[in-house]
Coordinates of N, CA and C in Angstrom, one line a residue:
M743 N 6.9 14.7 13.2 CA 7.3 13.5 12.5 C 7.0 13.7 11.0
E744 N 8.0 13.5 10.2 CA 7.8 13.6 8.8 C 6.9 12.5 8.4
N745 N 6.0 12.8 7.4 CA 4.9 11.9 7.1 C 5.4 10.5 6.7
S746 N 6.6 10.4 6.1 CA 7.2 9.1 5.7 C 7.5 8.2 6.9
E747 N 7.7 8.9 8.1 CA 8.0 8.1 9.3 C 6.7 7.3 9.8
I748 N 5.6 7.7 9.4 CA 4.3 7.0 9.8 C 4.4 5.6 9.4
F749 N 4.7 5.3 8.1 CA 4.7 4.0 7.6 C 5.9 3.2 8.2
K750 N 7.0 3.9 8.4 CA 8.2 3.2 9.0 C 7.9 2.7 10.4
N751 N 7.1 3.5 11.1 CA 6.8 3.1 12.5 C 5.7 2.1 12.5
I752 N 4.8 2.0 11.6 CA 3.8 1.0 11.5 C 4.5 -0.3 11.1
I753 N 5.4 -0.3 10.2 CA 6.2 -1.5 9.8 C 6.9 -2.1 11.0
K754 N 7.5 -1.2 11.8 CA 8.3 -1.6 13.0 C 7.4 -1.9 14.2
R755 N 6.1 -1.7 14.0 CA 5.1 -1.9 15.0 C 5.3 -1.0 16.2
K756 N 5.8 0.2 15.9 CA 5.9 1.3 17.0 C 4.6 2.1 17.0
I757 N 3.8 2.1 16.0 CA 2.5 2.7 15.9 C 1.5 1.6 15.7
S758 N 0.4 1.6 16.5 CA -0.6 0.6 16.4 C -1.4 0.7 15.0
S759 N -1.6 -0.4 14.4 CA -2.3 -0.5 13.1 C -2.8 -1.9 13.0
E760 N -3.9 -2.0 12.2 CA -4.4 -3.4 11.9 C -3.6 -4.0 10.8
I761 N -2.5 -4.6 11.1 CA -1.7 -5.3 10.1 C -2.3 -6.6 9.7
L762 N -2.5 -6.7 8.3 CA -3.1 -7.8 7.7 C -2.1 -8.8 7.1
Y763 N -0.9 -8.3 6.8 CA 0.1 -9.1 6.2 C 1.4 -8.5 6.4
Q764 N 2.5 -9.3 6.7 CA 3.8 -8.8 6.8 C 4.8 -9.9 6.5
D765 N 5.8 -9.6 5.7 CA 6.9 -10.4 5.5 C 8.2 -9.5 5.4
K766 N 9.3 -10.1 4.9 CA 10.5 -9.3 5.0 C 10.5 -8.1 4.0
N767 N 9.6 -8.1 3.0 CA 9.6 -7.0 2.0 C 8.4 -6.1 2.1
I768 N 7.3 -6.6 2.6 CA 6.0 -6.0 2.5 C 5.2 -6.0 3.8
T769 N 4.5 -4.9 4.1 CA 3.6 -4.8 5.2 C 2.3 -4.3 4.6
A770 N 1.1 -4.9 5.0 CA -0.2 -4.4 4.5 C -1.1 -4.2 5.7
F771 N -1.8 -3.1 5.7 CA -2.7 -2.8 6.8 C -3.9 -2.0 6.4
K772 N -4.9 -1.9 7.2 CA -6.1 -1.2 6.8 C -5.8 0.3 6.9
D773 N -6.4 1.0 5.9 CA -6.3 2.5 5.8 C -7.1 3.1 7.0
I774 N -6.6 4.1 7.7 CA -7.4 4.7 8.8 C -8.5 5.6 8.3
N775 N -8.4 6.0 7.0 CA -9.4 6.8 6.4 C -9.9 6.2 5.1
P776 N -10.7 5.1 5.3 CA -11.0 4.2 4.1 C -12.0 5.0 3.1
K777 N -11.7 4.7 1.8 CA -12.5 5.3 0.7 C -13.5 4.2 0.2
A778 N -13.4 3.0 0.7 CA -14.3 1.9 0.2 C -14.4 0.9 1.4
P779 N -15.3 0.0 1.4 CA -15.5 -1.0 2.5 C -14.2 -1.8 2.7
V780 N -13.4 -2.1 1.7 CA -12.1 -2.7 1.8 C -11.1 -1.6 1.3
H781 N -10.3 -1.1 2.2 CA -9.2 -0.2 1.8 C -8.0 -0.5 2.5
I782 N -7.1 -1.2 1.8 CA -5.8 -1.7 2.4 C -4.6 -1.0 1.8
L783 N -3.6 -0.7 2.6 CA -2.4 -0.1 2.1 C -1.4 -1.2 2.0
V784 N -0.7 -1.4 0.9 CA 0.4 -2.4 0.7 C 1.6 -1.6 0.6
V785 N 2.5 -1.7 1.6 CA 3.7 -0.8 1.7 C 5.0 -1.6 1.6
S786 N 5.9 -1.0 0.9 CA 7.3 -1.5 0.8 C 8.0 -1.3 2.2
N787 N 8.5 -2.4 2.8 CA 9.3 -2.3 4.0 C 10.5 -1.4 3.9
K788 N 11.1 -1.5 2.7 CA 12.3 -0.7 2.4 C 11.8 0.7 2.0
F789 N 12.4 1.7 2.6 CA 12.0 3.1 2.2 C 12.3 3.4 0.8
I790 N 11.3 3.7 0.0 CA 11.4 4.2 -1.3 C 10.4 5.3 -1.3
R791 N 10.8 6.5 -1.6 CA 10.0 7.7 -1.5 C 8.7 7.7 -2.4
S792 N 8.9 7.3 -3.6 CA 7.7 7.3 -4.6 C 8.1 6.4 -5.7
S793 N 7.1 6.2 -6.6 CA 7.4 5.3 -7.8 C 8.5 5.9 -8.7
N794 N 8.8 7.2 -8.6 CA 9.9 7.7 -9.3 C 11.2 7.2 -8.9
E795 N 11.3 6.6 -7.8 CA 12.6 6.1 -7.3 C 12.7 4.6 -7.5
I796 N 11.8 4.0 -8.3 CA 12.0 2.6 -8.7 C 13.2 2.5 -9.7
T797 N 14.1 1.6 -9.4 CA 15.3 1.4 -10.2 C 15.4 0.0 -10.7
K798 N 16.3 -0.3 -11.5 CA 16.6 -1.7 -11.9 C 16.8 -2.6 -10.7
E799 N 17.5 -2.1 -9.7 CA 17.9 -2.9 -8.6 C 16.7 -3.1 -7.6
N800 N 15.7 -2.3 -7.6 CA 14.6 -2.5 -6.6 C 13.3 -2.7 -7.3
K801 N 13.2 -2.9 -8.6 CA 12.0 -3.0 -9.3 C 11.1 -4.3 -8.9
G802 N 11.8 -5.3 -8.3 CA 11.1 -6.5 -7.8 C 10.1 -6.2 -6.7
I803 N 10.2 -5.1 -6.0 CA 9.3 -4.7 -5.0 C 7.9 -4.5 -5.5
L804 N 7.8 -4.0 -6.7 CA 6.5 -3.8 -7.3 C 5.7 -5.1 -7.5
G805 N 6.4 -6.1 -8.0 CA 5.8 -7.5 -8.1 C 5.4 -8.0 -6.8
D806 N 6.2 -7.8 -5.7 CA 5.9 -8.3 -4.4 C 4.6 -7.6 -3.9
M807 N 4.5 -6.3 -4.1 CA 3.4 -5.5 -3.7 C 2.1 -6.0 -4.4
L808 N 2.2 -6.2 -5.7 CA 1.1 -6.6 -6.5 C 0.6 -8.0 -6.0
Y809 N 1.6 -8.9 -5.8 CA 1.3 -10.3 -5.4 C 0.5 -10.2 -4.0
V810 N 1.0 -9.4 -3.1 CA 0.3 -9.3 -1.8 C -1.1 -8.7 -1.9
A811 N -1.2 -7.7 -2.8 CA -2.5 -7.1 -3.0 C -3.5 -8.1 -3.5
I812 N -3.1 -8.9 -4.5 CA -4.0 -10.0 -5.0 C -4.4 -11.0 -4.0
K813 N -3.4 -11.4 -3.2 CA -3.7 -12.4 -2.1 C -4.8 -11.8 -1.1
L814 N -4.6 -10.5 -0.8 CA -5.6 -9.9 0.1 C -6.9 -9.7 -0.5
A815 N -7.0 -9.4 -1.8 CA -8.2 -9.3 -2.5 C -9.0 -10.6 -2.4
K816 N -8.3 -11.7 -2.6 CA -8.9 -13.0 -2.4 C -9.4 -13.3 -1.0
K817 N -8.5 -12.9 0.0 CA -8.8 -13.1 1.4 C -10.1 -12.3 1.8
F818 N -10.3 -11.1 1.2 CA -11.4 -10.3 1.6 C -12.6 -10.4 0.6
N819 N -12.5 -11.5 -0.2 CA -13.6 -11.8 -1.2 C -14.0 -10.7 -2.1
I820 N -13.0 -9.9 -2.6 CA -13.3 -8.9 -3.5 C -12.8 -9.2 -4.9
D821 N -12.1 -10.4 -5.0 CA -11.5 -10.7 -6.3 C -12.5 -11.0 -7.4
K822 N -13.6 -11.6 -7.1 CA -14.6 -12.0 -8.1 C -15.3 -10.8 -8.7
K823 N -15.8 -9.9 -7.9 CA -16.5 -8.8 -8.4 C -15.6 -7.6 -8.8
G824 N -14.4 -7.6 -8.3 CA -13.4 -6.6 -8.7 C -13.0 -5.7 -7.7
Y825 N -11.9 -5.1 -8.0 CA -11.2 -4.1 -7.0 C -10.3 -3.2 -7.8
R826 N -9.8 -2.2 -7.2 CA -9.0 -1.2 -7.8 C -7.6 -1.1 -7.0
L827 N -6.6 -1.0 -7.8 CA -5.2 -0.8 -7.3 C -4.8 0.6 -7.7
I828 N -4.3 1.4 -6.7 CA -3.9 2.7 -7.0 C -2.5 3.0 -6.4
M829 N -1.6 3.6 -7.2 CA -0.3 4.0 -6.6 C -0.2 5.5 -7.1
N830 N -0.2 6.4 -6.1 CA -0.1 7.8 -6.4 C 1.4 8.2 -6.4
C831 N 1.7 9.2 -7.1 CA 3.1 9.7 -7.2 C 3.2 11.2 -7.1
N832 N 3.8 11.6 -6.0 CA 4.0 13.1 -5.7 C 2.7 13.9 -5.6
E833 N 2.9 15.1 -5.4 CA 1.8 16.0 -5.0 C 0.6 16.0 -6.0
H834 N 0.9 16.2 -7.3 CA -0.1 16.3 -8.3 C -0.8 15.0 -8.5
G835 N -0.1 13.9 -8.2 CA -0.7 12.6 -8.3 C -1.5 12.1 -7.1
G836 N -1.5 13.0 -6.1 CA -2.3 12.7 -4.9 C -1.6 12.0 -3.8
Q837 N -0.3 11.8 -3.9 CA 0.5 11.1 -2.9 C 0.5 12.0 -1.6
E838 N 0.1 11.5 -0.5 CA 0.1 12.2 0.8 C 1.2 11.7 1.7
I839 N 1.5 10.4 1.7 CA 2.6 9.8 2.5 C 3.7 9.5 1.5
F840 N 4.9 10.1 1.7 CA 6.0 9.9 0.8 C 6.8 8.7 1.2
H841 N 6.2 7.5 1.0 CA 6.8 6.2 1.2 C 6.0 5.3 0.3
L842 N 6.6 4.6 -0.6 CA 6.0 3.8 -1.7 C 4.9 2.9 -1.1
H843 N 3.7 3.0 -1.7 CA 2.6 2.2 -1.2 C 1.5 2.1 -2.3
L844 N 0.7 1.0 -2.2 CA -0.3 0.7 -3.1 C -1.6 0.6 -2.4
H845 N -2.7 1.3 -2.9 CA -4.0 1.2 -2.3 C -4.8 0.0 -3.0
L846 N -5.4 -0.8 -2.2 CA -6.3 -1.9 -2.6 C -7.7 -1.5 -2.2
L847 N -8.6 -1.2 -3.1 CA -9.9 -0.8 -2.7 C -10.9 -1.7 -3.4
G848 N -12.0 -2.0 -2.6 CA -13.1 -2.8 -3.2 C -14.2 -3.0 -2.2
G849 N -15.1 -3.9 -2.5 CA -16.2 -4.2 -1.6 C -17.5 -3.4 -2.0
K850 N -17.4 -2.6 -3.0 CA -18.6 -1.9 -3.6 C -18.2 -1.6 -5.0
K851 N -19.2 -1.2 -5.8 CA -19.0 -0.7 -7.1 C -18.3 0.6 -7.0
L852 N -17.1 0.7 -7.6 CA -16.3 2.0 -7.6 C -16.7 2.8 -8.8
G853 N -16.7 4.1 -8.6 CA -16.9 5.0 -9.7 C -15.8 5.0 -10.8
K854 N -16.2 5.5 -11.9 CA -15.2 5.5 -13.0 C -14.2 6.7 -12.7
I855 N -13.0 6.5 -13.2 CA -12.0 7.6 -13.1 C -11.7 8.2 -14.4

């Protein structure tokens, strides 16, 4: 299975995952390899390979992803002390799954980057 298929199958609920939020545009679920006490992936339901493929026509998806991440930060009580949002792009940027997604990390003091 190509790695982008993993997220497609989670979105369609063909692969079991702890889904925390889902609407017509976005699915959010817990990362299976968390780097912080709260590590949630916020994923575009429409397949977009990476941030390099954001166009004028689909740029609204970034606002949707950010909005959902902020809602989840509040739900998990990490909004007051702080959290980190990360979007990796391609191999040198650390992207491992080639399907547009945003990492929401928090629940502890995160190191500087």
